[in-house]
PDB file of C-alpha atoms and ligand atoms in Angstrom:
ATOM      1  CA  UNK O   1      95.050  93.372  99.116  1.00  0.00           C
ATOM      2  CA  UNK O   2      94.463  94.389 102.691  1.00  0.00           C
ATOM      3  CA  UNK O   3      91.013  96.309 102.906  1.00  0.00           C
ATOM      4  CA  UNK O   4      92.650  99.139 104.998  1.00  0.00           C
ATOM      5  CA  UNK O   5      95.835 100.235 106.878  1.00  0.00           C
ATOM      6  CA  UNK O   6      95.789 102.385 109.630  1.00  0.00           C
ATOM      7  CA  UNK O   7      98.639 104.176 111.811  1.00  0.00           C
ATOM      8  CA  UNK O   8      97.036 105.409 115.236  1.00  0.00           C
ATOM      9  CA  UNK O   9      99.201 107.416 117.744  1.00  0.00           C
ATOM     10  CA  UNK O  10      98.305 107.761 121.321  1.00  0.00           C
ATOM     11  CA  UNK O  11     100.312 109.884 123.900  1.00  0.00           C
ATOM     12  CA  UNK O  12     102.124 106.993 125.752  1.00  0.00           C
ATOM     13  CA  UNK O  13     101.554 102.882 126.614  1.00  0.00           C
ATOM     14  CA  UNK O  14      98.492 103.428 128.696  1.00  0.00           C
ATOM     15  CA  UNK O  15      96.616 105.437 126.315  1.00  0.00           C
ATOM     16  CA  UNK O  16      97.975 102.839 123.819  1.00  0.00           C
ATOM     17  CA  UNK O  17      96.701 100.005 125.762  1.00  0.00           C
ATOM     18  CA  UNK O  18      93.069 101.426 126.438  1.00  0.00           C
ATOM     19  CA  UNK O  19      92.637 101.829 122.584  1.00  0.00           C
ATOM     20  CA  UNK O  20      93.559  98.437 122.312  1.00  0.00           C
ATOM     21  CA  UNK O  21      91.108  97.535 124.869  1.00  0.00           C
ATOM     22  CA  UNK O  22      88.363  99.496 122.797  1.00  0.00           C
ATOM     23  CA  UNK O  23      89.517  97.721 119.623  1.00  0.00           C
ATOM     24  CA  UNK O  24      89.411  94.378 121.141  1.00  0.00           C
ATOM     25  CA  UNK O  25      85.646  94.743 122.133  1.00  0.00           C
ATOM     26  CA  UNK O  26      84.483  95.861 119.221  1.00  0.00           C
ATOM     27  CA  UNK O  27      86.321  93.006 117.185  1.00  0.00           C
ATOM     28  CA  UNK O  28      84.762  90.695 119.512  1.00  0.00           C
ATOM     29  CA  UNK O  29      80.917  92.035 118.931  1.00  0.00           C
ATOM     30  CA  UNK O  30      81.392  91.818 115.287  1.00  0.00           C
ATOM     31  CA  UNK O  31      82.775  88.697 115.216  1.00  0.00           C
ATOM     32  CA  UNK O  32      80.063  87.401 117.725  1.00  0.00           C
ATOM     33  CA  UNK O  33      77.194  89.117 115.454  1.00  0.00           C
ATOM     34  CA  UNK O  34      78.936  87.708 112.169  1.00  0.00           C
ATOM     35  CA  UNK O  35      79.932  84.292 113.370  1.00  0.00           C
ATOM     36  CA  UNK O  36      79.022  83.884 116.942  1.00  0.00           C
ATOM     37  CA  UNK O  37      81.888  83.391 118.318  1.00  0.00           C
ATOM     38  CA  UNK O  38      85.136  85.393 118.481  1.00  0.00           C
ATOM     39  CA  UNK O  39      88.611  83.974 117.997  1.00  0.00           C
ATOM     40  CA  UNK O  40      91.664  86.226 119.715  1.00  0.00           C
ATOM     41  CA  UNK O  41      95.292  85.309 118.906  1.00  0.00           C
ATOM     42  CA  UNK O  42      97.098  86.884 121.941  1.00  0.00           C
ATOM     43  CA  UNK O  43     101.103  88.195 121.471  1.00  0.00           C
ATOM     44  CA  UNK O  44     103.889  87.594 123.717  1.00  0.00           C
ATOM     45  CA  UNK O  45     106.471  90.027 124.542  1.00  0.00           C
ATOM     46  CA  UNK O  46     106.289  92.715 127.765  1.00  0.00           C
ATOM     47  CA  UNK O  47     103.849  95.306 125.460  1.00  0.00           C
ATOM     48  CA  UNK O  48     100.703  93.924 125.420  1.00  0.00           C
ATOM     49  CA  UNK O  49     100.173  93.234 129.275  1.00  0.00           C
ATOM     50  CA  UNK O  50      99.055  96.460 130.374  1.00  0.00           C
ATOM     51  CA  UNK O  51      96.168  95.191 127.974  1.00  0.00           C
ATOM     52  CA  UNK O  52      95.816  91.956 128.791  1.00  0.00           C
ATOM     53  CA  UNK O  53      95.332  93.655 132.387  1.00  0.00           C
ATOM     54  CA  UNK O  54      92.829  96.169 131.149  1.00  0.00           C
ATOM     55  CA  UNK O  55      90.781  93.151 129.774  1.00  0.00           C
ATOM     56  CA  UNK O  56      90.747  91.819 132.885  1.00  0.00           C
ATOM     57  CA  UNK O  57      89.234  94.780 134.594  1.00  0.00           C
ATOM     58  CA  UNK O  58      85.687  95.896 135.787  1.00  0.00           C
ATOM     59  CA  UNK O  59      86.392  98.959 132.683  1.00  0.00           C
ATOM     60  CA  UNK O  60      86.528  95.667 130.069  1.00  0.00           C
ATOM     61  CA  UNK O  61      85.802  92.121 131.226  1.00  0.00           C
ATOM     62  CA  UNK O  62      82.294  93.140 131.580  1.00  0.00           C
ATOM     63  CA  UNK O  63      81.830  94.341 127.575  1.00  0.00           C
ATOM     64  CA  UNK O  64      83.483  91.051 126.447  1.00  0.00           C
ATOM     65  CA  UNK O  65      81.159  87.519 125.803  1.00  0.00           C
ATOM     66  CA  UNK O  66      83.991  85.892 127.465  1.00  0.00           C
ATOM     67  CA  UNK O  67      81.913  82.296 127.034  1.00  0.00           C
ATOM     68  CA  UNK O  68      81.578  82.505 123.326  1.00  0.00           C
ATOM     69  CA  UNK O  69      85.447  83.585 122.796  1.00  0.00           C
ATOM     70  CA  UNK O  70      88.525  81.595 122.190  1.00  0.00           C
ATOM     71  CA  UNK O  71      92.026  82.330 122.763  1.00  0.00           C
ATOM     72  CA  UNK O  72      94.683  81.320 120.767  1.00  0.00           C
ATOM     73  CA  UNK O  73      98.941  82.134 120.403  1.00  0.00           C
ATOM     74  CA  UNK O  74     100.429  83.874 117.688  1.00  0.00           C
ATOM     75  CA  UNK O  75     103.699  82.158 119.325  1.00  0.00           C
ATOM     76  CA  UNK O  76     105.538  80.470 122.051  1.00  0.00           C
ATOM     77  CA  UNK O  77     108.822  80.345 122.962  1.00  0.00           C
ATOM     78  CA  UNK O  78     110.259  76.347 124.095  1.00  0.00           C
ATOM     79  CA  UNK O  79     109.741  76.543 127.886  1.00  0.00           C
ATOM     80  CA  UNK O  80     107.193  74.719 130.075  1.00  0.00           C
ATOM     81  CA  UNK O  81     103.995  76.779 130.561  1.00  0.00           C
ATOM     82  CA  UNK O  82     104.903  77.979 134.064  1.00  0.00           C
ATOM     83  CA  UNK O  83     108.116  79.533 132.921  1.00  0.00           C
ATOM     84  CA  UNK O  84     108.781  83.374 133.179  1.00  0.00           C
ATOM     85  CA  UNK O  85     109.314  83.429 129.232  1.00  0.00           C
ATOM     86  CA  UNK O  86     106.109  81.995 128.323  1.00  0.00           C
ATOM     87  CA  UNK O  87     104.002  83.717 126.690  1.00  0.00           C
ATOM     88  CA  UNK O  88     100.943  81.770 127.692  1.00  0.00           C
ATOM     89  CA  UNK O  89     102.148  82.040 131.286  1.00  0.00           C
ATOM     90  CA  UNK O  90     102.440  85.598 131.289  1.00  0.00           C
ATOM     91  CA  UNK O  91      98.909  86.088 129.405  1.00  0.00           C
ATOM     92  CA  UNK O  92      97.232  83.312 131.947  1.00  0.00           C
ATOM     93  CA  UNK O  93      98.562  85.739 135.379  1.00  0.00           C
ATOM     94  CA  UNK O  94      97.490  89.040 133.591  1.00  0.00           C
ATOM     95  CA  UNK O  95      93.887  87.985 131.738  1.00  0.00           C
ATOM     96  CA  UNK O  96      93.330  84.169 131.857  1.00  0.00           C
ATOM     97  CA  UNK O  97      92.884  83.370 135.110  1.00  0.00           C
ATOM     98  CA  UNK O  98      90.442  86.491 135.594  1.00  0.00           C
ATOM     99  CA  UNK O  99      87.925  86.376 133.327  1.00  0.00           C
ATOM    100  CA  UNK O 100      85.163  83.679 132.660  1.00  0.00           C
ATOM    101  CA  UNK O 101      86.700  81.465 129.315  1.00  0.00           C
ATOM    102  CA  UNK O 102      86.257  77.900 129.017  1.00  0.00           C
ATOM    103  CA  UNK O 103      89.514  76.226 130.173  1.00  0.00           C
ATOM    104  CA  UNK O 104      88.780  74.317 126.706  1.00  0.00           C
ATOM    105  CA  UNK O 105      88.553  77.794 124.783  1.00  0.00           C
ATOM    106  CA  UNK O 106      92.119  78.482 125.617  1.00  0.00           C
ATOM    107  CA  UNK O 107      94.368  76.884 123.173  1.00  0.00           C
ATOM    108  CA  UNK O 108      97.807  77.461 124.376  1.00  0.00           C
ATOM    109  CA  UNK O 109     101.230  76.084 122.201  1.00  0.00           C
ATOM    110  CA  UNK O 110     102.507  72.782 124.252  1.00  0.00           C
ATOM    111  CA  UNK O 111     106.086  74.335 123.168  1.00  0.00           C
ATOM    112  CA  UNK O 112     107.441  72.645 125.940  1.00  0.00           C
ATOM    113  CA  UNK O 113     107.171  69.175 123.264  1.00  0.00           C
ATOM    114  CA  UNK O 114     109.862  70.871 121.438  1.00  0.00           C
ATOM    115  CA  UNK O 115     109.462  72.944 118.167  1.00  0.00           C
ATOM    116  CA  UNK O 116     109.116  70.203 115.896  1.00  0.00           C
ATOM    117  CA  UNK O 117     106.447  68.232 117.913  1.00  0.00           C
ATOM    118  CA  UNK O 118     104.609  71.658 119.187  1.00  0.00           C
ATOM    119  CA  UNK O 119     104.046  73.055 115.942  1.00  0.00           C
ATOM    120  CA  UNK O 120     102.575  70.034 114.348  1.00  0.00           C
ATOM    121  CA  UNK O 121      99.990  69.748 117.770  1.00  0.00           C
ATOM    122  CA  UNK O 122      99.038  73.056 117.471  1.00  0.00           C
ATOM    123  CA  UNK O 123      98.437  72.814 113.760  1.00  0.00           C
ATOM    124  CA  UNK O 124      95.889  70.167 114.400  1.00  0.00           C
ATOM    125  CA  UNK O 125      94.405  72.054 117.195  1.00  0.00           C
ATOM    126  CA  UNK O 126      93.899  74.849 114.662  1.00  0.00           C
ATOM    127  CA  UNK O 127      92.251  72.508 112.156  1.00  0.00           C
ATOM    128  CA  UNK O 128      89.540  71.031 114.904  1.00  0.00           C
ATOM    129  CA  UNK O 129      88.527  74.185 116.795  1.00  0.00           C
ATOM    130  CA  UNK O 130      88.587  76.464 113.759  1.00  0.00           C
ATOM    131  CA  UNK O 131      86.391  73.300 111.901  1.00  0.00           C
ATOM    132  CA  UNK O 132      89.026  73.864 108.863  1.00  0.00           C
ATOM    133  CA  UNK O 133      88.565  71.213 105.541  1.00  0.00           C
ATOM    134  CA  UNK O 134      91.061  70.669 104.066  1.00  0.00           C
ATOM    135  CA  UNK O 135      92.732  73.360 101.783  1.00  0.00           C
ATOM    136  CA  UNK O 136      91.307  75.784 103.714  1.00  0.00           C
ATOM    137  CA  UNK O 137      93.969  78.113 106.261  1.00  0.00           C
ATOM    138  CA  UNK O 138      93.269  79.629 109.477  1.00  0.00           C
ATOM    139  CA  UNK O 139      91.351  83.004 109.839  1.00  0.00           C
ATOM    140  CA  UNK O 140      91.236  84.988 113.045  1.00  0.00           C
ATOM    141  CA  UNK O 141      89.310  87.618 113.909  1.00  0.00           C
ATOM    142  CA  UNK O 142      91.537  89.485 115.817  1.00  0.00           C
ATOM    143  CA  UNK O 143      95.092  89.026 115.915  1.00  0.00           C
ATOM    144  CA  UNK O 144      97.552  90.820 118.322  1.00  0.00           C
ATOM    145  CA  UNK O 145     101.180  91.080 117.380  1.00  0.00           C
ATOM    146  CA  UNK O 146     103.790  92.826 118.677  1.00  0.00           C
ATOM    147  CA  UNK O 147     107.273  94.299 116.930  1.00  0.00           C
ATOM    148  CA  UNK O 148     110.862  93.694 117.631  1.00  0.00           C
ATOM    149  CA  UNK O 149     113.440  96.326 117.285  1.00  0.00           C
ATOM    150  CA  UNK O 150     114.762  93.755 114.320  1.00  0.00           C
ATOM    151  CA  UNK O 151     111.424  94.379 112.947  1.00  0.00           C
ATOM    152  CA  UNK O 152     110.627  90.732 113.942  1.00  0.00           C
ATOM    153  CA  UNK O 153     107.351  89.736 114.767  1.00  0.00           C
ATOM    154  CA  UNK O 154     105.946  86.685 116.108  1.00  0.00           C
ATOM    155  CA  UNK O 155     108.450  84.682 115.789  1.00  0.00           C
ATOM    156  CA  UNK O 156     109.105  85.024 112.370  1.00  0.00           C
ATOM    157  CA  UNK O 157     112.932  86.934 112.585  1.00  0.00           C
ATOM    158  CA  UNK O 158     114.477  88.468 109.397  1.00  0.00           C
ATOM    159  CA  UNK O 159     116.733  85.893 107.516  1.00  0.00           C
ATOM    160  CA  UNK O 160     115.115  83.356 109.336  1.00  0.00           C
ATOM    161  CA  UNK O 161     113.957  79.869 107.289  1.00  0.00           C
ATOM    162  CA  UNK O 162     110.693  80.361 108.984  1.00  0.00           C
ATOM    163  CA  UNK O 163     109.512  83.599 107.600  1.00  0.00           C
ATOM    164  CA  UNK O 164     109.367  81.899 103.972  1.00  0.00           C
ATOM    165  CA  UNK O 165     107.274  78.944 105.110  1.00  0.00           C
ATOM    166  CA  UNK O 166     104.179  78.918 102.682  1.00  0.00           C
ATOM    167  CA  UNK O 167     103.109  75.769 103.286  1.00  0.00           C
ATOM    168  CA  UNK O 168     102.907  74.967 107.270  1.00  0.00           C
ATOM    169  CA  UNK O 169     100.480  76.808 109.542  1.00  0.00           C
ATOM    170  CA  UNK O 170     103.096  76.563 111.943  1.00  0.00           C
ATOM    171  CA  UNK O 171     106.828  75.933 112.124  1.00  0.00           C
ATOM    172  CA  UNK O 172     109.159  75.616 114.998  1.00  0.00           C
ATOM    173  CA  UNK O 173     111.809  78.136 114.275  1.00  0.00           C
ATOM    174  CA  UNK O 174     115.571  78.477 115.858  1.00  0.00           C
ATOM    175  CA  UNK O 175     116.261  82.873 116.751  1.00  0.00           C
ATOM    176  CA  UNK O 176     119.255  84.870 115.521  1.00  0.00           C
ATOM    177  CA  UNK O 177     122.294  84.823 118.040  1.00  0.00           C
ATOM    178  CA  UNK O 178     121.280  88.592 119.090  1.00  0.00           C
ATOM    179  CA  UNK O 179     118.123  87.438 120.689  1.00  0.00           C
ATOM    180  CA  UNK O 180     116.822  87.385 123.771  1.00  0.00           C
ATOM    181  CA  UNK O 181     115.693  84.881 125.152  1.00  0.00           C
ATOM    182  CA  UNK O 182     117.801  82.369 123.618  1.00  0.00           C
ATOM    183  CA  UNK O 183     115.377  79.503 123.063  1.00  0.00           C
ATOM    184  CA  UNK O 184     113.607  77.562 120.187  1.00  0.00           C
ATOM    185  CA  UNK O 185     110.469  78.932 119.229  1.00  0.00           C
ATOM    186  CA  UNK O 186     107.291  77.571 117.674  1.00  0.00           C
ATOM    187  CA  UNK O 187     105.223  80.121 115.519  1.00  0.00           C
ATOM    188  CA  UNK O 188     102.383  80.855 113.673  1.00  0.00           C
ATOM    189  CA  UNK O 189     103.364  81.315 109.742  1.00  0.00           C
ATOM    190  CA  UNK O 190     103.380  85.159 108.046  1.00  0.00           C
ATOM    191  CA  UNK O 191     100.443  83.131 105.290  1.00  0.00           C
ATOM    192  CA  UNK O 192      97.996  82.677 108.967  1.00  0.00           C
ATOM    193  CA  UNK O 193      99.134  86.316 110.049  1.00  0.00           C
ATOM    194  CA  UNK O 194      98.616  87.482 106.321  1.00  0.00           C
ATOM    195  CA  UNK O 195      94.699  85.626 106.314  1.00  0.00           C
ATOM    196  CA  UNK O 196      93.438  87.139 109.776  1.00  0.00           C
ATOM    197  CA  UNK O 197      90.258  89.780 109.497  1.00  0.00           C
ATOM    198  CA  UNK O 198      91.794  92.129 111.695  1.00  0.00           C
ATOM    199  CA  UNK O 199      95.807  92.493 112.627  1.00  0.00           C
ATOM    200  CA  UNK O 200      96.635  94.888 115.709  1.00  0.00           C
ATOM    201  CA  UNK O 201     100.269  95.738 115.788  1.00  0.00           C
ATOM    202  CA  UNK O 202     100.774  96.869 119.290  1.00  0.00           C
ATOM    203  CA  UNK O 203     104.467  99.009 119.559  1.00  0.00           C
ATOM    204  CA  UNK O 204     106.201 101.606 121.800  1.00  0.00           C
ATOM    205  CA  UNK O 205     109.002 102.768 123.340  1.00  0.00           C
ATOM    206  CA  UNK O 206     111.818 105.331 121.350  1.00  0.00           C
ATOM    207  CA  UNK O 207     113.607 102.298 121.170  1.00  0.00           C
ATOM    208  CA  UNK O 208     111.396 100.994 117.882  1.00  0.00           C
ATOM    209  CA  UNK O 209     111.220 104.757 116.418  1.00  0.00           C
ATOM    210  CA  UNK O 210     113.461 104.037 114.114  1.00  0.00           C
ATOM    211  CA  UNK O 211     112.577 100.022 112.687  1.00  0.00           C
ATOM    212  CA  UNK O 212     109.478 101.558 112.907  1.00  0.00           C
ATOM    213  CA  UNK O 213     109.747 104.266 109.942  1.00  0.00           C
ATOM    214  CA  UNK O 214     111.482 101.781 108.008  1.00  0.00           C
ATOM    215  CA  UNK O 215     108.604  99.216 108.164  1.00  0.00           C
ATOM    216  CA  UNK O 216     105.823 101.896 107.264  1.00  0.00           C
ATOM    217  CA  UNK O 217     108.438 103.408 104.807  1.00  0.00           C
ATOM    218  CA  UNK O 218     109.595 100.426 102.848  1.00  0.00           C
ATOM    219  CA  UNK O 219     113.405 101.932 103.748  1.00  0.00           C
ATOM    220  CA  UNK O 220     114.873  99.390 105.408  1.00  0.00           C
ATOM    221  CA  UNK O 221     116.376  98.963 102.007  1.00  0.00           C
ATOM    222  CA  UNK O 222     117.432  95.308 102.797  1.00  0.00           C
ATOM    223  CA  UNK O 223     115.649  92.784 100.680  1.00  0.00           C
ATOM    224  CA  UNK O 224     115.634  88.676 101.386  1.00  0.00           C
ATOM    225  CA  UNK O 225     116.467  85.810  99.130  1.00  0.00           C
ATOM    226  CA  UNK O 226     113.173  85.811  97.958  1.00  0.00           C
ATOM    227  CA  UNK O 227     113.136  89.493  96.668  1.00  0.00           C
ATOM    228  CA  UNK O 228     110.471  90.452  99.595  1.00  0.00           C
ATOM    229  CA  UNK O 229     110.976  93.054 102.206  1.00  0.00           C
ATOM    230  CA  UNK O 230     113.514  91.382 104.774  1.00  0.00           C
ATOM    231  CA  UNK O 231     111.535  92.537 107.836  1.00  0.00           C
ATOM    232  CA  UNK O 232     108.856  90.217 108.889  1.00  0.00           C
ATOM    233  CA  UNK O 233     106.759  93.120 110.419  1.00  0.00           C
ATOM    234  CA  UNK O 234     107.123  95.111 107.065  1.00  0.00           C
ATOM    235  CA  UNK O 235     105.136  91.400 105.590  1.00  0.00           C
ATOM    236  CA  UNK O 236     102.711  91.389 107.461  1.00  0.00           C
ATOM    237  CA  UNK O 237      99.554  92.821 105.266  1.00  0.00           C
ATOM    238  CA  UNK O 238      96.095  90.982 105.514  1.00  0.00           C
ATOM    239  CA  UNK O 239      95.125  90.346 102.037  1.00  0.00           C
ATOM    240  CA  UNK O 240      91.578  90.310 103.158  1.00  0.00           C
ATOM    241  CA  UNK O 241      91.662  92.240 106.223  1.00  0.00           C
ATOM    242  CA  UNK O 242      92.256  95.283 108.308  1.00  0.00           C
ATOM    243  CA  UNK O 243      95.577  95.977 109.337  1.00  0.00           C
ATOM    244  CA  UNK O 244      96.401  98.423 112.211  1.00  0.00           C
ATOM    245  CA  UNK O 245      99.341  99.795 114.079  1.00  0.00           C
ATOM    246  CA  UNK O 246      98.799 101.338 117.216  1.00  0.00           C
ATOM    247  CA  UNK O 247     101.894 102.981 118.660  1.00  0.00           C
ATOM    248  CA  UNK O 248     103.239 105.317 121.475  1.00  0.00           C
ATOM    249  CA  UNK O 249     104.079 108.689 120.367  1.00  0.00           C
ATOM    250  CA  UNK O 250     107.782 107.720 121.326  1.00  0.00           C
ATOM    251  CA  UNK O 251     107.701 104.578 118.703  1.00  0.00           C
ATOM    252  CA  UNK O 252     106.140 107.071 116.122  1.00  0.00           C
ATOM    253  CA  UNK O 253     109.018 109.275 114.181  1.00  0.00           C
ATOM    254  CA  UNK O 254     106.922 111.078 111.635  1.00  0.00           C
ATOM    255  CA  UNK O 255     107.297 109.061 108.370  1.00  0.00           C
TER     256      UNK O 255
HETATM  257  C1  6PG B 301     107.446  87.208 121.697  1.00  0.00           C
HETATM  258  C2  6PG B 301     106.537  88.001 120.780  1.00  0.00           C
HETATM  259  C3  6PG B 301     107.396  88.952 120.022  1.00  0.00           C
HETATM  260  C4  6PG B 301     107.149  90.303 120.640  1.00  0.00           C
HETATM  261  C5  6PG B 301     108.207  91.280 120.211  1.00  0.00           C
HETATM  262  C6  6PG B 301     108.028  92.610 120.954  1.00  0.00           C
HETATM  263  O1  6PG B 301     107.269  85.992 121.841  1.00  0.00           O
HETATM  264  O2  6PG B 301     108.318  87.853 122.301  1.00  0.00           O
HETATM  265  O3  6PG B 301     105.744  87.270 120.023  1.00  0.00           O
HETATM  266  O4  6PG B 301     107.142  88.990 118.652  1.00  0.00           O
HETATM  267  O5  6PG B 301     105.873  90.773 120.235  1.00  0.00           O
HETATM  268  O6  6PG B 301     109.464  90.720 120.533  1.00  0.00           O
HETATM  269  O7  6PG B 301     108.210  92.344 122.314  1.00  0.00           O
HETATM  270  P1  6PG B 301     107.999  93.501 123.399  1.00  0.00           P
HETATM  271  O8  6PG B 301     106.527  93.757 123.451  1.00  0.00           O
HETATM  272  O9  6PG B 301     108.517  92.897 124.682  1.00  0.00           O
HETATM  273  O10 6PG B 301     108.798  94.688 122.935  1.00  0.00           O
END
């Protein structure tokens, strides 16, 4: 079950993005004293530049053993790395290319090989930087995500084959006809999401007030095949981890 849920509200997306900031250095000096070493899935989307930026500042880049971390993707969408839509491409111009990481400590999704192809790469990247045997599934220390106002997240979309996967690491994954951008994705699986230490939801903006009290409230009311809640940011609950939402007061309609 997941050790502990938290909702924090700030006043707007700065004030969301320097508690992030805080959040991600402390994750990183735990991790470091537990395990010496600290492995960061990054999100895509527009929400978590501003703190991708902050990392990158005097305020942050300083507190963080940028040497003895390593970056991964929670997703990418099927674009070449240099593409506006990447999410690698937007986290290399607001963080990467700033702070000291080994090139070889940034593990970006080669989506650009298609869905199919990427997924399996980047599942065997997994297995030899994370030393996994086999049997055993990815953990992360930190893990950003970000929400959809479908209540997707990743790229795991509601009625989507993808959100069911139980077996893969990651999948490629088609999106719904209402999304934007309209390209294949590959994407790490709600079981990785579900086995990280620490989840940080990231959401704001009025425009997710409402997907958002149906995710903390269970009243979406719309259940998939499978019986489970149908949105894939309502699934998301580390069964041995910490699981936090940090949101905008504008994203947060009082439950
Ligand atoms: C992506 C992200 C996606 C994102 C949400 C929210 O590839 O786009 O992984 O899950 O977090 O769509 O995006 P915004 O932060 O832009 O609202």
């Amino acid at each position: 079950m997941t050790v502990s849920m938290e909702i924090v509200v700030k006043e707007d997306a700065v004030a969301v993005a320097r508690e992030a900031a805080e959040r991600v250095v402390t994750a990183h000096r735990e991790a470091i004293a537990a395990r010496g070493r600290f492995t960061f899935v990054l999100s895509g989307g527009s929400t978590p530049e501003a703190l991708y930026r902050l990392l990158a500042s005097p305020d942050y880049a300083p507190r963080i053993d940028w040497p003895r971390t390593e970056v991964f993707f929670g997703d990418e969408r099927c674009v070449p790395p240099e593409h506006e839509w990447n999410c690698y491409g937007m986290a290399r111009r607001a963080l990467l290319d700033h702070v000291p990481l080994h090139s070889d400590a940034i593990h970006r999704i080669p989506a650009e090989h298609g869905p199919a192809g990427a997924a399996d790469e980047y599942a065997l990247t997994l297995a030899r930087v994370l030393h996994l045997d086999q049997g055993q599934w990815p953990r992360f220390d930190l893990l950003l995500l970000g929400m959809g106002d479908d209540g997707h997240t990743a790229s795991l979309f509601p009625g989507m084959a993808a959100l069911d996967e139980r077996v893969a690491w990651v999948v490629g994954t088609e999106v719904p006809p209402y999304v934007r951008p309209q390209v294949s994705r590959v994407t790490l699986t709600l079981p990785v999401l579900n086995n990280a230490r620490a989840v940080l939801f990231l959401v704001t903006g009025q425009a997710k007030a409402e997907r958002m009290r149906q995710v903390l409230t269970g009243a979406s009311g719309k259940m998939a095949a499978d019986g489970g809640e149908l949105l894939p940011a309502a699934r998301v609950r580390p069964h041995e981890g910490t699981l936090t939402w940090l949101l905008d007061e504008a994203a947060h309609s009082p439950v």
